[in-house]
Amino acid sequence: MKHLSVSLVLVMGAVLPGFGQDNLVQYVNTRQGTNSKYEFSYGNTYPATALPFGMNTWTPQTGKNGDGWKYQYFVHTIRGFQQSHQCSSWVNDYAVFSLFPEAGELVVDEDQRAASFKHEQEVAQPGYYKVVFDNGIKTEISPTERGAHLRFTYPKGKKAMLILDGYTKMSQVKIDPASQKITGYVNNCRWAPQGFRNYFEITFNKPFKSYGTWENRHNTIQADSMAAEGEGAGAYIEFAAGQQVEAKVASSYISPEQAALTLQRELGGAAKFEDTRYAADKIWNTLLGRMKIEGATEEGKATFYSCLYHANLFSHQFFEYGKDGQPYYYSPYDGKVHNGYMYTDNGFWDTFRGQFPLNTILHPTMQGRYVLALLDAQQQCGWLPAWSFPGETGGMLGNHAISLLTDAWVKGIRTFDPQQALKAYLHEATNKGPWGSANGRPGWKEYYQLGYVPYSQQTQGAASWTLEFAYDDFCGYQLAKATGQPFYAQIFSRQMYNYKNLYDPATGFMRAKDEEGRWITPFDPLDWGGPYTEGNAWHWTWSVFHDVQGLINLMGGEANFTAKIDSVFSVPGTIKVGGYGQVIHEMTEMAAFKMGQHAQGNEPIHHLVYLYNYAGQPWKAQWHVRQIMQNMYNATENGYPGDEDQGQMSSWYVLSAAGFYSVCPGTDQYVIGSPLFPKMTITLENGKQFVVEAEHNSLENVYIQSATLNGQPYTHNWISHSDIMKGGVLHLVMGPKPALQRGGAPDDRPFSLTAIN
């Protein structure tokens, strides 16, 4: 693992009074993964100061307005402090405005006003961000769910200015000196109905000495102006020199009145900045403490709790509380206001794998609201969400809303009508929507008729689509079977084995076919792109989450299967750009970590090492998972092996550190790996505790020698969700050598559709 940076050590030293040993926020570095750029991602994250799943986050801004890389660790100037919602650098951001303090003359141009800073002058924690510019201005931020409390401390003897930047597209500002507040809206957004607005209200605890408006297209300034509306409209205010000024801000997608109500509701009781900070840290310490680790190094605590923080940022709440205390929301799908809960800013292709299964353990109540909101979204826009931001983008591939719905149902989260869910999914599976390749199904007719999506220049990614459609159809089948709906079960049972149609026994890989059933040639398993999305045949051949035994049989048995997985690590990490025609960052990241063709930096291979458990060699899963955790993750700015992706990269680590992973969401099983710490205590929402004890655990003792569950011998290579939620103790004895005879019986293998021969 990399050594902790000096700035991280400073963050960890910032212990708050009243928290003592339980002050886990001190271990979180929100800048984990921020040393990223277009060509290479160590996470593509930004230091989000936010509450868990909050509607808004706040972050320092080093990049230009509209730049997807809003904070890059190697940039040493800040041009604003943004309200943000961004879930990926590749889709930029929406509903953004920023505040920026200046000392001296007013400079509005975002390049010219940018102030220099050093990372040693930053504190970057979930509920508290602080930076002192080289010019002496100090900015502090602490969040609420739909707002934030900011404090600006200006140097003595210099003008104290504050700029509000309207970011991109249309905005409005209104300055009210008598009430010491600014109100307005921004509408910057790519995927939202006409008329979308993010209304905000900002109140200050000090009077305005002067004020005016400006616009960021030509940086023209209107002194003494109290209102402006147009592209990039903004405001500035001046306070008495050398003051410390506090600002409270909240926003609403519904109305200015709702923004004012939310400001009072979330920040009205905070007499001073420390009150908001204390409340935020209390929320985060409670959540982080629900996965309490023991026996870890300081570096291990930093990595784990930084990942646990990132795993609990997305999806964002998109609902607000009215005067009656009930939730309601502006729909990013139909533009109307509805009662109930809504969540956005999540791409399910990434997060169905680990982030949502983690939610079913930690946040089952929220997950119950979430799956119900999926069906509300489907009613409002005609399609199940695949990547909402905040409306439907159709990004990536697959119809994985059904994975979330089925996973919730089989784990006892039954807040929705399964018949409605299956009807919506059947519509998804037999139509193509108007947006990207995850909105409905491209090639759905051919998939149904031929059992695969034929590859052509118009169906880039066809092999990947086929594999993920088959998994989704399994989820549809599971839900139909569990709820007694034979009509749907019959349809999806026909299609969930379609993965077999792309397996080529001559090469041992999943390959693309044309409409006539001929293999696409030439074929090189190292070639990226073409039939494969963000990967190659080495990565995608394993995407049979629901029927690993069926894949084992296709490969000619367990020996061939495990040898093939071994080869993923032993084949050189050669990059062949294939259909992409150029190097993309996922390729570079795979090569940089020198684990052959294993590309932990992207989702298709996240489950691979756990597949050894299905083929009688669980010790190999145990060894590899520990190597990945120890060598590819840390709490620094270089903290991830690729895009963090709305909590999925972190959730893989959090679950793996606990000793298990969700290979096949839609079943109630997690596949066992090798826990990272001697002890983890998971406190559940129902008040019970599930404890994972790893006796003799160490860097060398990665292999499970024996196990008991609640005192009874346990040989399975999986643990059920119900056993976790009941509470109890999974006790593992660890050692330096594989226990070759443990976990080999048929009952010890995790779930597969196909029975073991």
Tab-separated table of C-alpha atoms in Angstrom, residues 200-622:
chain	number	residue	atom	x	y	z
A	200	PHE	CA	-31.778	28.607	-3.658
A	201	GLU	CA	-31.873	30.913	-0.666
A	202	ILE	CA	-28.767	32.151	1.149
A	203	THR	CA	-28.888	34.138	4.401
A	204	PHE	CA	-25.950	35.926	6.022
A	205	ASN	CA	-25.264	36.900	9.626
A	206	LYS	CA	-23.590	40.225	8.715
A	207	PRO	CA	-24.950	43.287	6.863
A	208	PHE	CA	-23.961	44.146	3.310
A	209	LYS	CA	-21.680	47.144	2.841
A	210	SER	CA	-22.161	47.134	-0.933
A	211	TYR	CA	-23.487	44.791	-3.578
A	212	GLY	CA	-24.184	44.276	-7.263
A	213	THR	CA	-24.751	41.760	-10.031
A	214	TRP	CA	-22.589	40.395	-12.847
A	215	GLU	CA	-22.645	37.770	-15.576
A	216	ASN	CA	-19.943	35.221	-16.342
A	217	ARG	CA	-20.083	35.234	-20.158
A	218	HIS	CA	-18.337	38.603	-20.538
A	219	ASN	CA	-17.707	39.318	-16.840
A	220	THR	CA	-19.626	42.602	-16.909
A	221	ILE	CA	-20.470	44.091	-13.505
A	222	GLN	CA	-23.511	46.146	-12.485
A	223	ALA	CA	-22.753	47.920	-9.209
A	224	ASP	CA	-25.717	48.524	-6.877
A	225	SER	CA	-27.950	46.264	-8.982
A	226	MET	CA	-30.232	44.141	-6.821
A	227	ALA	CA	-31.454	41.633	-9.427
A	228	ALA	CA	-30.337	39.947	-12.622
A	229	GLU	CA	-31.512	37.093	-14.818
A	230	GLY	CA	-29.832	35.575	-17.853
A	231	GLU	CA	-27.000	33.314	-18.899
A	232	GLY	CA	-24.496	33.038	-16.068
A	233	ALA	CA	-26.116	35.766	-13.961
A	234	GLY	CA	-24.502	36.145	-10.556
A	235	ALA	CA	-24.170	38.440	-7.572
A	236	TYR	CA	-21.523	39.920	-5.307
A	237	ILE	CA	-21.688	41.421	-1.860
A	238	GLU	CA	-19.208	43.263	0.320
A	239	PHE	CA	-19.002	43.039	4.104
A	240	ALA	CA	-17.101	45.227	6.530
A	241	ALA	CA	-13.353	44.633	6.244
A	242	GLY	CA	-11.772	41.779	8.173
A	243	GLN	CA	-15.036	40.161	9.239
A	244	GLN	CA	-15.958	36.551	9.890
A	245	VAL	CA	-19.174	35.880	7.984
A	246	GLU	CA	-21.508	32.906	8.189
A	247	ALA	CA	-23.826	31.907	5.342
A	248	LYS	CA	-26.670	29.415	5.441
A	249	VAL	CA	-27.870	28.022	2.130
A	250	ALA	CA	-30.590	25.610	1.058
A	251	SER	CA	-32.119	24.749	-2.280
A	252	SER	CA	-35.268	23.246	-3.761
A	253	TYR	CA	-36.368	21.840	-7.109
A	254	ILE	CA	-39.965	22.727	-6.258
A	255	SER	CA	-40.188	26.452	-5.490
A	256	PRO	CA	-38.469	29.449	-3.858
A	257	GLU	CA	-40.873	29.068	-0.959
A	258	GLN	CA	-39.795	25.466	-0.457
A	259	ALA	CA	-36.131	26.551	-0.454
A	260	ALA	CA	-36.926	29.042	2.305
A	261	LEU	CA	-38.853	26.394	4.251
A	262	THR	CA	-35.969	23.924	3.927
A	263	LEU	CA	-33.460	26.550	5.048
A	264	GLN	CA	-35.450	27.126	8.213
A	265	ARG	CA	-36.056	23.422	8.752
A	266	GLU	CA	-32.472	22.268	8.300
A	267	LEU	CA	-30.471	25.286	9.473
A	268	GLY	CA	-32.849	27.412	11.535
A	269	GLY	CA	-31.763	25.752	14.760
A	270	ALA	CA	-28.050	26.230	14.127
A	271	ALA	CA	-27.101	29.343	16.092
A	272	LYS	CA	-23.512	29.087	14.917
A	273	PHE	CA	-21.388	27.124	12.458
A	274	GLU	CA	-20.193	24.657	15.100
A	275	ASP	CA	-23.773	23.512	15.669
A	276	THR	CA	-24.109	22.387	12.062
A	277	ARG	CA	-20.689	20.770	12.086
A	278	TYR	CA	-21.420	18.863	15.280
A	279	ALA	CA	-24.732	17.582	13.889
A	280	ALA	CA	-23.095	16.470	10.617
A	281	ASP	CA	-20.254	14.675	12.372
A	282	LYS	CA	-22.689	12.942	14.693
A	283	ILE	CA	-24.619	11.559	11.702
A	284	TRP	CA	-21.446	10.369	9.978
A	285	ASN	CA	-19.900	8.895	13.120
A	286	THR	CA	-23.086	6.943	13.755
A	287	LEU	CA	-23.108	5.552	10.215
A	288	LEU	CA	-19.389	4.767	10.090
A	289	GLY	CA	-19.668	3.136	13.507
A	290	ARG	CA	-22.222	0.685	12.128
A	291	MET	CA	-19.302	-1.154	10.516
A	292	LYS	CA	-16.849	-1.041	13.404
A	293	ILE	CA	-13.459	-2.588	12.690
A	294	GLU	CA	-10.971	-3.776	15.285
A	295	GLY	CA	-7.322	-4.710	14.985
A	296	ALA	CA	-6.676	-2.466	11.979
A	297	THR	CA	-3.678	-0.214	11.442
A	298	GLU	CA	-4.259	3.536	11.252
A	299	GLU	CA	-3.769	3.279	7.502
A	300	GLY	CA	-6.258	0.419	7.331
A	301	LYS	CA	-8.847	2.449	9.227
A	302	ALA	CA	-8.327	5.397	6.898
A	303	THR	CA	-8.825	3.298	3.773
A	304	PHE	CA	-11.854	1.433	5.096
A	305	TYR	CA	-13.710	4.447	6.459
A	306	SER	CA	-12.901	6.575	3.414
A	307	CYS	CA	-14.414	3.842	1.234
A	308	LEU	CA	-17.411	3.473	3.542
A	309	TYR	CA	-17.994	7.232	3.217
A	310	HIS	CA	-17.916	7.026	-0.577
A	311	ALA	CA	-20.254	4.004	-0.514
A	312	ASN	CA	-22.890	6.134	1.248
A	313	LEU	CA	-23.039	9.238	-0.970
A	314	PHE	CA	-25.136	7.967	-3.912
A	315	SER	CA	-27.992	7.850	-4.784
A	316	HIS	CA	-28.981	11.404	-3.906
A	317	GLN	CA	-32.306	12.149	-2.301
A	318	PHE	CA	-34.514	14.047	-4.713
A	319	PHE	CA	-37.386	14.615	-2.323
A	320	GLU	CA	-38.131	17.455	0.078
A	321	TYR	CA	-40.278	17.842	3.173
A	322	GLY	CA	-43.317	20.109	3.070
A	323	LYS	CA	-44.923	22.145	5.836
A	324	ASP	CA	-46.746	19.025	6.983
A	325	GLY	CA	-43.457	17.126	7.318
A	326	GLN	CA	-44.343	14.743	4.493
A	327	PRO	CA	-42.022	14.009	1.550
A	328	TYR	CA	-42.780	15.245	-1.928
A	329	TYR	CA	-40.700	15.914	-5.007
A	330	TYR	CA	-40.421	17.580	-8.359
A	331	SER	CA	-40.221	14.728	-10.840
A	332	PRO	CA	-37.167	14.865	-13.112
A	333	TYR	CA	-39.199	12.707	-15.502
A	334	ASP	CA	-42.550	14.448	-16.021
A	335	GLY	CA	-41.841	17.845	-14.437
A	336	LYS	CA	-44.759	17.569	-12.006
A	337	VAL	CA	-44.793	17.570	-8.214
A	338	HIS	CA	-45.658	14.233	-6.579
A	339	ASN	CA	-46.017	12.939	-3.059
A	340	GLY	CA	-43.473	10.411	-1.806
A	341	TYR	CA	-39.799	9.623	-2.216
A	342	MET	CA	-37.523	9.925	-5.230
A	343	TYR	CA	-33.799	9.238	-5.677
A	344	THR	CA	-31.470	10.133	-8.538
A	345	ASP	CA	-27.842	10.326	-9.665
A	346	ASN	CA	-26.928	6.687	-10.038
A	347	GLY	CA	-25.937	4.441	-12.932
A	348	PHE	CA	-27.193	0.943	-12.186
A	349	TRP	CA	-24.724	-0.801	-14.534
A	350	ASP	CA	-22.067	0.103	-11.997
A	351	THR	CA	-23.940	-0.116	-8.731
A	352	PHE	CA	-26.296	-3.121	-8.986
A	353	ARG	CA	-23.247	-5.273	-8.276
A	354	GLY	CA	-22.200	-4.071	-4.834
A	355	GLN	CA	-23.490	-0.672	-3.792
A	356	PHE	CA	-27.171	-1.594	-3.715
A	357	PRO	CA	-26.570	-4.985	-2.055
A	358	LEU	CA	-24.645	-3.100	0.650
A	359	ASN	CA	-27.690	-0.847	1.038
A	360	THR	CA	-29.911	-3.882	1.610
A	361	ILE	CA	-27.739	-4.684	4.627
A	362	LEU	CA	-27.205	-1.194	6.040
A	363	HIS	CA	-30.280	0.707	4.820
A	364	PRO	CA	-33.229	-1.635	4.149
A	365	THR	CA	-35.807	1.077	4.898
A	366	MET	CA	-34.245	3.413	2.364
A	367	GLN	CA	-33.934	0.586	-0.139
A	368	GLY	CA	-37.642	-0.135	0.294
A	369	ARG	CA	-38.416	3.466	-0.585
A	370	TYR	CA	-35.944	3.314	-3.437
A	371	VAL	CA	-37.469	0.362	-5.265
A	372	LEU	CA	-40.929	1.849	-4.902
A	373	ALA	CA	-39.559	5.084	-6.398
A	374	LEU	CA	-38.253	3.088	-9.379
A	375	LEU	CA	-41.805	2.120	-10.267
A	376	ASP	CA	-43.017	5.681	-9.730
A	377	ALA	CA	-40.319	6.849	-12.140
A	378	GLN	CA	-41.458	4.261	-14.669
A	379	GLN	CA	-45.005	5.589	-14.461
A	380	GLN	CA	-43.783	9.155	-14.973
A	381	CYS	CA	-41.497	8.627	-17.959
A	382	GLY	CA	-42.611	5.280	-19.393
A	383	TRP	CA	-39.341	3.476	-18.661
A	384	LEU	CA	-37.511	2.053	-15.683
A	385	PRO	CA	-34.462	4.161	-14.832
A	386	ALA	CA	-31.041	2.859	-15.823
A	387	TRP	CA	-28.955	5.947	-15.109
A	388	SER	CA	-30.844	8.917	-13.689
A	389	PHE	CA	-29.053	12.259	-13.631
A	390	PRO	CA	-31.527	13.522	-12.527
A	391	GLY	CA	-33.819	12.407	-15.378
A	392	GLU	CA	-33.186	9.291	-17.427
A	393	THR	CA	-30.004	9.272	-19.530
A	394	GLY	CA	-30.122	5.650	-20.721
A	395	GLY	CA	-26.392	5.472	-20.075
A	396	MET	CA	-24.306	2.264	-20.255
A	397	LEU	CA	-26.078	-1.077	-20.791
A	398	GLY	CA	-28.501	-3.588	-19.325
A	399	ASN	CA	-31.905	-3.244	-17.655
A	400	HIS	CA	-30.653	-3.469	-14.097
A	401	ALA	CA	-33.571	-1.840	-12.319
A	402	ILE	CA	-34.983	-5.389	-12.237
A	403	SER	CA	-31.861	-6.473	-10.340
A	404	LEU	CA	-32.569	-3.876	-7.645
A	405	LEU	CA	-36.232	-4.868	-7.453
A	406	THR	CA	-35.584	-8.609	-7.285
A	407	ASP	CA	-32.672	-8.267	-4.872
A	408	ALA	CA	-34.884	-6.294	-2.517
A	409	TRP	CA	-37.724	-8.812	-2.748
A	410	VAL	CA	-35.654	-11.933	-2.092
A	411	LYS	CA	-34.090	-10.162	0.895
A	412	GLY	CA	-37.459	-9.411	2.456
A	413	ILE	CA	-37.799	-5.785	1.319
A	414	ARG	CA	-41.296	-5.961	-0.126
A	415	THR	CA	-42.590	-2.414	-0.427
A	416	PHE	CA	-43.696	-2.642	-4.074
A	417	ASP	CA	-46.173	-4.526	-6.231
A	418	PRO	CA	-44.226	-7.342	-7.959
A	419	GLN	CA	-46.778	-7.628	-10.754
A	420	GLN	CA	-46.321	-3.955	-11.563
A	421	ALA	CA	-42.542	-4.471	-11.494
A	422	LEU	CA	-42.676	-7.433	-13.863
A	423	LYS	CA	-45.023	-5.666	-16.260
A	424	ALA	CA	-42.641	-2.713	-16.355
A	425	TYR	CA	-39.677	-5.000	-16.903
A	426	LEU	CA	-41.347	-6.918	-19.710
A	427	HIS	CA	-41.990	-3.591	-21.431
A	428	GLU	CA	-38.311	-2.764	-20.944
A	429	ALA	CA	-37.218	-6.108	-22.364
A	430	THR	CA	-39.418	-5.947	-25.484
A	431	ASN	CA	-38.946	-2.346	-26.603
A	432	LYS	CA	-36.196	0.161	-27.305
A	433	GLY	CA	-36.494	3.526	-25.590
A	434	PRO	CA	-35.599	6.946	-27.006
A	435	TRP	CA	-32.371	7.395	-25.015
A	436	GLY	CA	-29.097	5.438	-24.715
A	437	SER	CA	-28.401	1.722	-24.901
A	438	ALA	CA	-29.704	1.029	-21.373
A	439	ASN	CA	-33.138	2.523	-22.057
A	440	GLY	CA	-35.146	-0.486	-23.141
A	441	ARG	CA	-33.196	-3.012	-25.212
A	442	PRO	CA	-31.339	-2.425	-28.439
A	443	GLY	CA	-31.633	-5.550	-30.548
A	444	TRP	CA	-34.425	-6.958	-28.391
A	445	LYS	CA	-36.192	-8.725	-31.274
A	446	GLU	CA	-33.041	-10.545	-32.359
A	447	TYR	CA	-32.200	-11.332	-28.752
A	448	TYR	CA	-35.596	-12.979	-28.354
A	449	GLN	CA	-35.592	-14.771	-31.705
A	450	LEU	CA	-31.940	-15.799	-31.990
A	451	GLY	CA	-30.975	-15.920	-28.319
A	452	TYR	CA	-28.349	-13.203	-28.701
A	453	VAL	CA	-27.899	-9.700	-30.088
A	454	PRO	CA	-26.040	-9.907	-33.421
A	455	TYR	CA	-22.960	-7.759	-33.695
A	456	SER	CA	-22.621	-5.058	-36.336
A	457	GLN	CA	-21.312	-1.514	-36.589
A	458	GLN	CA	-24.712	-0.405	-35.314
A	459	THR	CA	-24.642	-2.756	-32.306
A	460	GLN	CA	-21.311	-1.978	-30.660
A	461	GLY	CA	-21.275	-3.868	-27.359
A	462	ALA	CA	-23.674	-6.597	-28.566
A	463	ALA	CA	-21.911	-9.430	-26.708
A	464	SER	CA	-21.973	-7.454	-23.473
A	465	TRP	CA	-25.652	-6.643	-24.000
A	466	THR	CA	-26.522	-10.312	-24.457
A	467	LEU	CA	-24.751	-11.380	-21.274
A	468	GLU	CA	-26.321	-8.688	-19.125
A	469	PHE	CA	-29.788	-9.180	-20.657
A	470	ALA	CA	-29.572	-12.866	-19.701
A	471	TYR	CA	-28.733	-11.947	-16.098
A	472	ASP	CA	-31.574	-9.420	-15.982
A	473	ASP	CA	-33.949	-12.040	-17.362
A	474	PHE	CA	-32.850	-14.316	-14.546
A	475	CYS	CA	-33.830	-11.571	-12.105
A	476	GLY	CA	-37.213	-11.286	-13.806
A	477	TYR	CA	-37.609	-15.057	-13.536
A	478	GLN	CA	-36.620	-15.010	-9.855
A	479	LEU	CA	-39.163	-12.341	-9.004
A	480	ALA	CA	-41.897	-14.074	-10.992
A	481	LYS	CA	-41.149	-17.445	-9.397
A	482	ALA	CA	-41.019	-15.972	-5.886
A	483	THR	CA	-44.367	-14.210	-6.332
A	484	GLY	CA	-46.293	-16.936	-8.168
A	485	GLN	CA	-46.557	-15.382	-11.625
A	486	PRO	CA	-46.032	-18.200	-14.154
A	487	PHE	CA	-46.690	-16.019	-17.214
A	488	TYR	CA	-43.599	-13.924	-16.578
A	489	ALA	CA	-41.590	-16.859	-15.221
A	490	GLN	CA	-42.095	-18.771	-18.459
A	491	ILE	CA	-40.972	-15.862	-20.633
A	492	PHE	CA	-37.823	-15.081	-18.704
A	493	SER	CA	-36.872	-18.692	-18.027
A	494	ARG	CA	-36.549	-19.097	-21.806
A	495	GLN	CA	-34.047	-16.246	-22.046
A	496	MET	CA	-31.920	-16.473	-18.927
A	497	TYR	CA	-29.708	-19.146	-20.489
A	498	ASN	CA	-28.947	-17.031	-23.571
A	499	TYR	CA	-25.387	-16.541	-22.370
A	500	LYS	CA	-24.690	-20.072	-23.666
A	501	ASN	CA	-25.244	-18.935	-27.244
A	502	LEU	CA	-22.109	-16.780	-27.186
A	503	TYR	CA	-19.701	-19.262	-25.644
A	504	ASP	CA	-17.121	-20.521	-28.124
A	505	PRO	CA	-15.603	-23.825	-26.930
A	506	ALA	CA	-12.810	-23.575	-29.497
A	507	THR	CA	-11.362	-20.437	-27.907
A	508	GLY	CA	-12.878	-20.664	-24.417
A	509	PHE	CA	-14.351	-17.150	-24.592
A	510	MET	CA	-17.660	-15.394	-24.966
A	511	ARG	CA	-17.716	-14.133	-28.545
A	512	ALA	CA	-19.989	-12.153	-30.820
A	513	LYS	CA	-21.986	-13.617	-33.686
A	514	ASP	CA	-23.550	-12.109	-36.758
A	515	GLU	CA	-27.192	-12.521	-37.776
A	516	GLU	CA	-26.431	-15.852	-39.448
A	517	GLY	CA	-24.907	-17.288	-36.285
A	518	ARG	CA	-21.313	-17.069	-37.537
A	519	TRP	CA	-18.537	-16.042	-35.163
A	520	ILE	CA	-17.249	-12.547	-35.837
A	521	THR	CA	-13.696	-12.679	-37.184
A	522	PRO	CA	-10.916	-11.827	-36.786
A	523	PHE	CA	-10.991	-12.541	-33.052
A	524	ASP	CA	-8.376	-11.582	-30.478
A	525	PRO	CA	-9.391	-11.876	-26.811
A	526	LEU	CA	-7.118	-8.919	-26.040
A	527	ASP	CA	-9.053	-6.563	-28.340
A	528	TRP	CA	-11.123	-3.990	-26.457
A	529	GLY	CA	-14.422	-2.625	-27.660
A	530	GLY	CA	-16.355	-3.799	-30.682
A	531	PRO	CA	-18.702	-6.443	-29.216
A	532	TYR	CA	-17.497	-5.633	-25.693
A	533	THR	CA	-18.302	-2.517	-23.673
A	534	GLU	CA	-15.271	-1.033	-21.883
A	535	GLY	CA	-13.418	-4.320	-21.899
A	536	ASN	CA	-12.360	-7.371	-23.876
A	537	ALA	CA	-13.151	-11.088	-23.939
A	538	TRP	CA	-10.929	-11.719	-20.911
A	539	HIS	CA	-13.166	-9.429	-18.868
A	540	TRP	CA	-16.621	-10.248	-20.203
A	541	THR	CA	-16.476	-14.048	-20.423
A	542	TRP	CA	-17.296	-14.230	-16.693
A	543	SER	CA	-20.529	-12.207	-16.758
A	544	VAL	CA	-22.778	-15.145	-15.922
A	545	PHE	CA	-23.559	-14.137	-12.353
A	546	HIS	CA	-26.626	-16.337	-12.072
A	547	ASP	CA	-25.290	-19.592	-13.480
A	548	VAL	CA	-21.604	-20.022	-12.785
A	549	GLN	CA	-22.020	-23.807	-12.779
A	550	GLY	CA	-23.459	-23.551	-16.265
A	551	LEU	CA	-20.343	-21.647	-17.321
A	552	ILE	CA	-18.136	-24.245	-15.635
A	553	ASN	CA	-19.873	-26.944	-17.674
A	554	LEU	CA	-19.398	-24.982	-20.898
A	555	MET	CA	-15.690	-24.713	-20.148
A	556	GLY	CA	-15.365	-28.451	-19.669
A	557	GLY	CA	-15.317	-28.703	-15.900
A	558	GLU	CA	-13.787	-27.208	-12.799
A	559	ALA	CA	-10.147	-27.773	-13.736
A	560	ASN	CA	-10.519	-25.902	-17.017
A	561	PHE	CA	-12.593	-23.203	-15.357
A	562	THR	CA	-10.128	-22.444	-12.570
A	563	ALA	CA	-7.186	-22.644	-14.975
A	564	LYS	CA	-8.941	-20.049	-17.130
A	565	ILE	CA	-9.353	-17.719	-14.158
A	566	ASP	CA	-5.682	-18.269	-13.310
A	567	SER	CA	-4.851	-17.168	-16.844
A	568	VAL	CA	-6.555	-13.805	-16.334
A	569	PHE	CA	-3.710	-12.988	-13.962
A	570	SER	CA	-0.884	-14.696	-15.827
A	571	VAL	CA	-1.579	-13.401	-19.338
A	572	PRO	CA	0.399	-10.163	-19.841
A	573	GLY	CA	-1.507	-6.930	-19.383
A	574	THR	CA	-1.060	-6.067	-23.050
A	575	ILE	CA	-3.310	-3.306	-24.372
A	576	LYS	CA	-4.954	-3.760	-27.755
A	577	VAL	CA	-7.317	-0.893	-28.519
A	578	GLY	CA	-9.502	-3.000	-30.814
A	579	GLY	CA	-12.775	-1.376	-31.758
A	580	TYR	CA	-12.037	1.730	-29.703
A	581	GLY	CA	-9.219	2.681	-32.050
A	582	GLN	CA	-7.444	4.515	-29.245
A	583	VAL	CA	-6.323	3.999	-25.678
A	584	ILE	CA	-9.036	4.752	-23.122
A	585	HIS	CA	-8.353	5.282	-19.452
A	586	GLU	CA	-9.650	1.852	-18.382
A	587	MET	CA	-6.925	0.236	-20.484
A	588	THR	CA	-4.177	2.351	-18.956
A	589	GLU	CA	-5.361	1.611	-15.451
A	590	MET	CA	-5.443	-2.140	-16.057
A	591	ALA	CA	-1.847	-2.092	-17.308
A	592	ALA	CA	-0.621	0.133	-14.481
A	593	PHE	CA	-1.594	-2.300	-11.734
A	594	LYS	CA	0.263	-5.211	-13.343
A	595	MET	CA	-2.218	-7.988	-12.602
A	596	GLY	CA	-2.342	-9.353	-16.120
A	597	GLN	CA	-5.745	-8.886	-17.755
A	598	HIS	CA	-7.480	-8.366	-14.419
A	599	ALA	CA	-9.011	-4.873	-14.627
A	600	GLN	CA	-10.301	-4.059	-11.151
A	601	GLY	CA	-10.721	-0.467	-12.308
A	602	ASN	CA	-13.927	-1.335	-14.159
A	603	GLU	CA	-17.036	-3.251	-13.166
A	604	PRO	CA	-17.254	-6.287	-15.522
A	605	ILE	CA	-14.558	-8.173	-13.632
A	606	HIS	CA	-15.415	-7.151	-10.051
A	607	HIS	CA	-16.851	-10.559	-9.198
A	608	LEU	CA	-14.205	-12.678	-10.926
A	609	VAL	CA	-11.975	-13.728	-8.035
A	610	TYR	CA	-15.003	-14.914	-6.061
A	611	LEU	CA	-15.819	-17.443	-8.791
A	612	TYR	CA	-13.127	-19.813	-7.480
A	613	ASN	CA	-15.657	-20.613	-4.729
A	614	TYR	CA	-17.941	-22.242	-7.301
A	615	ALA	CA	-15.249	-24.602	-8.536
A	616	GLY	CA	-13.715	-26.147	-5.435
A	617	GLN	CA	-10.803	-23.715	-4.973
A	618	PRO	CA	-12.045	-21.108	-2.479
A	619	TRP	CA	-8.509	-20.494	-1.203
A	620	LYS	CA	-7.609	-18.791	-4.473
A	621	ALA	CA	-10.470	-16.332	-3.980
A	622	GLN	CA	-9.171	-15.690	-0.487
